[in-house]
C-alpha cells in the first residue's frame, strides 16, 4: 500500500488535486477540472484528471460517493497518517 501512496503523491498534478480536495472536499470531476483550470492554469482534459483520480483512489487517498447521477470525490488522509505512524512512532528512539 505504501508504494501506491508514494507513487500517487509523486506526481505534481495529483498533489494539486489533493490540495484542491483539502480546500474544498466533495467535488465532482467537472468542479475539479474547473478549479485546476482557473486556479492553476491546467489544460488537462477531463479524461486525464479522471485517470489521476483513479490513481489517487487506488492508493486510498481519494474516496468517491454517488449522489444520484453525480460522483463526489473526497480526500482521505488515513494512508498518509499510516505512513507517518510507521516511522514517527512517539517515544521510539532512532538507532
PDB file of C-alpha atoms in Angstrom:
ATOM      1  CA  UNK A   1       0.000   0.000   0.000  1.00  0.00           C
ATOM      2  CA  UNK A   2       2.775   2.480   0.803  1.00  0.00           C
ATOM      3  CA  UNK A   3       4.272   2.066  -2.687  1.00  0.00           C
ATOM      4  CA  UNK A   4       0.953   3.133  -4.190  1.00  0.00           C
ATOM      5  CA  UNK A   5       0.749   6.148  -1.885  1.00  0.00           C
ATOM      6  CA  UNK A   6       4.282   7.282  -2.747  1.00  0.00           C
ATOM      7  CA  UNK A   7       3.592   6.766  -6.463  1.00  0.00           C
ATOM      8  CA  UNK A   8       0.363   8.730  -6.181  1.00  0.00           C
ATOM      9  CA  UNK A   9       1.855  11.710  -4.352  1.00  0.00           C
ATOM     10  CA  UNK A  10       4.979  11.665  -6.521  1.00  0.00           C
ATOM     11  CA  UNK A  11       3.142  13.429  -9.341  1.00  0.00           C
ATOM     12  CA  UNK A  12       2.736  17.219  -9.054  1.00  0.00           C
ATOM     13  CA  UNK A  13      -0.699  17.214 -10.704  1.00  0.00           C
ATOM     14  CA  UNK A  14      -2.002  14.649  -8.224  1.00  0.00           C
ATOM     15  CA  UNK A  15      -0.653  16.745  -5.348  1.00  0.00           C
ATOM     16  CA  UNK A  16      -2.558  19.745  -6.731  1.00  0.00           C
ATOM     17  CA  UNK A  17      -5.720  17.639  -6.916  1.00  0.00           C
ATOM     18  CA  UNK A  18      -5.212  16.621  -3.275  1.00  0.00           C
ATOM     19  CA  UNK A  19      -4.660  20.288  -2.355  1.00  0.00           C
ATOM     20  CA  UNK A  20      -7.911  21.224  -4.067  1.00  0.00           C
ATOM     21  CA  UNK A  21      -9.818  18.457  -2.271  1.00  0.00           C
ATOM     22  CA  UNK A  22      -8.277  19.578   1.031  1.00  0.00           C
ATOM     23  CA  UNK A  23      -9.504  23.118   0.349  1.00  0.00           C
ATOM     24  CA  UNK A  24     -12.997  22.009  -0.687  1.00  0.00           C
ATOM     25  CA  UNK A  25     -13.968  18.407  -0.121  1.00  0.00           C
ATOM     26  CA  UNK A  26     -16.671  16.599  -2.083  1.00  0.00           C
ATOM     27  CA  UNK A  27     -16.153  17.904  -5.617  1.00  0.00           C
ATOM     28  CA  UNK A  28     -17.300  16.467  -8.904  1.00  0.00           C
ATOM     29  CA  UNK A  29     -14.918  15.825 -11.781  1.00  0.00           C
ATOM     30  CA  UNK A  30     -16.244  18.947 -13.516  1.00  0.00           C
ATOM     31  CA  UNK A  31     -15.624  21.089 -10.421  1.00  0.00           C
ATOM     32  CA  UNK A  32     -12.091  19.732 -10.053  1.00  0.00           C
ATOM     33  CA  UNK A  33     -11.323  20.403 -13.720  1.00  0.00           C
ATOM     34  CA  UNK A  34     -12.654  23.949 -13.361  1.00  0.00           C
ATOM     35  CA  UNK A  35     -10.533  24.631 -10.265  1.00  0.00           C
ATOM     36  CA  UNK A  36      -7.440  23.188 -11.974  1.00  0.00           C
ATOM     37  CA  UNK A  37      -8.006  25.444 -14.968  1.00  0.00           C
ATOM     38  CA  UNK A  38      -8.854  28.648 -13.109  1.00  0.00           C
ATOM     39  CA  UNK A  39      -6.531  28.261 -10.133  1.00  0.00           C
ATOM     40  CA  UNK A  40      -3.556  26.571 -11.757  1.00  0.00           C
ATOM     41  CA  UNK A  41      -3.858  27.203 -15.488  1.00  0.00           C
ATOM     42  CA  UNK A  42      -4.028  23.473 -16.134  1.00  0.00           C
ATOM     43  CA  UNK A  43      -5.144  22.396 -19.582  1.00  0.00           C
ATOM     44  CA  UNK A  44      -5.672  18.749 -18.642  1.00  0.00           C
ATOM     45  CA  UNK A  45      -8.627  17.017 -20.226  1.00  0.00           C
ATOM     46  CA  UNK A  46     -11.413  15.562 -18.088  1.00  0.00           C
ATOM     47  CA  UNK A  47     -10.125  12.110 -19.033  1.00  0.00           C
ATOM     48  CA  UNK A  48      -6.618  12.948 -17.765  1.00  0.00           C
ATOM     49  CA  UNK A  49      -7.968  14.302 -14.473  1.00  0.00           C
ATOM     50  CA  UNK A  50     -10.130  11.204 -14.167  1.00  0.00           C
ATOM     51  CA  UNK A  51      -7.058   8.996 -14.623  1.00  0.00           C
ATOM     52  CA  UNK A  52      -5.206  10.933 -11.917  1.00  0.00           C
ATOM     53  CA  UNK A  53      -8.205  10.490  -9.616  1.00  0.00           C
ATOM     54  CA  UNK A  54      -8.172   6.742 -10.305  1.00  0.00           C
ATOM     55  CA  UNK A  55      -4.530   6.534  -9.179  1.00  0.00           C
ATOM     56  CA  UNK A  56      -5.337   8.532  -6.040  1.00  0.00           C
ATOM     57  CA  UNK A  57      -8.359   6.344  -5.343  1.00  0.00           C
ATOM     58  CA  UNK A  58      -6.344   3.163  -5.806  1.00  0.00           C
ATOM     59  CA  UNK A  59      -3.816   4.490  -3.265  1.00  0.00           C
ATOM     60  CA  UNK A  60      -6.659   5.165  -0.832  1.00  0.00           C
ATOM     61  CA  UNK A  61      -6.117   8.931  -0.852  1.00  0.00           C
ATOM     62  CA  UNK A  62      -9.426   9.690  -2.541  1.00  0.00           C
ATOM     63  CA  UNK A  63     -12.745   8.011  -1.965  1.00  0.00           C
ATOM     64  CA  UNK A  64     -15.859   8.540  -4.008  1.00  0.00           C
ATOM     65  CA  UNK A  65     -19.549   8.590  -3.278  1.00  0.00           C
ATOM     66  CA  UNK A  66     -22.502   8.660  -5.598  1.00  0.00           C
ATOM     67  CA  UNK A  67     -25.176  11.269  -5.100  1.00  0.00           C
ATOM     68  CA  UNK A  68     -27.739  10.409  -7.745  1.00  0.00           C
ATOM     69  CA  UNK A  69     -26.012  10.717 -11.098  1.00  0.00           C
ATOM     70  CA  UNK A  70     -23.169  12.714  -9.567  1.00  0.00           C
ATOM     71  CA  UNK A  71     -19.922  11.237  -8.297  1.00  0.00           C
ATOM     72  CA  UNK A  72     -18.282  13.190  -5.487  1.00  0.00           C
ATOM     73  CA  UNK A  73     -14.586  12.932  -4.655  1.00  0.00           C
ATOM     74  CA  UNK A  74     -13.370  13.146  -1.057  1.00  0.00           C
ATOM     75  CA  UNK A  75      -9.877  13.397   0.404  1.00  0.00           C
ATOM     76  CA  UNK A  76      -8.880  10.529   2.713  1.00  0.00           C
ATOM     77  CA  UNK A  77      -5.705  11.234   4.689  1.00  0.00           C
ATOM     78  CA  UNK A  78      -5.613   7.907   6.555  1.00  0.00           C
ATOM     79  CA  UNK A  79      -2.961   6.352   4.240  1.00  0.00           C
ATOM     80  CA  UNK A  80      -0.684   9.340   4.922  1.00  0.00           C
ATOM     81  CA  UNK A  81      -1.248   9.014   8.657  1.00  0.00           C
ATOM     82  CA  UNK A  82      -0.369   5.318   8.452  1.00  0.00           C
ATOM     83  CA  UNK A  83       2.916   6.179   6.759  1.00  0.00           C
ATOM     84  CA  UNK A  84       3.739   8.784   9.387  1.00  0.00           C
ATOM     85  CA  UNK A  85       2.911   6.366  12.186  1.00  0.00           C
ATOM     86  CA  UNK A  86       5.193   3.820  10.557  1.00  0.00           C
ATOM     87  CA  UNK A  87       8.285   5.987  11.030  1.00  0.00           C
ATOM     88  CA  UNK A  88       7.278   8.578  13.593  1.00  0.00           C
ATOM     89  CA  UNK A  89       6.071   6.478  16.494  1.00  0.00           C
ATOM     90  CA  UNK A  90       6.041   8.602  19.667  1.00  0.00           C
ATOM     91  CA  UNK A  91       8.623   7.572  22.259  1.00  0.00           C
ATOM     92  CA  UNK A  92      10.617   5.374  19.924  1.00  0.00           C
ATOM     93  CA  UNK A  93      14.292   6.290  19.621  1.00  0.00           C
ATOM     94  CA  UNK A  94      16.087   6.098  16.295  1.00  0.00           C
ATOM     95  CA  UNK A  95      19.148   3.807  16.262  1.00  0.00           C
TER      96      UNK A  95
END
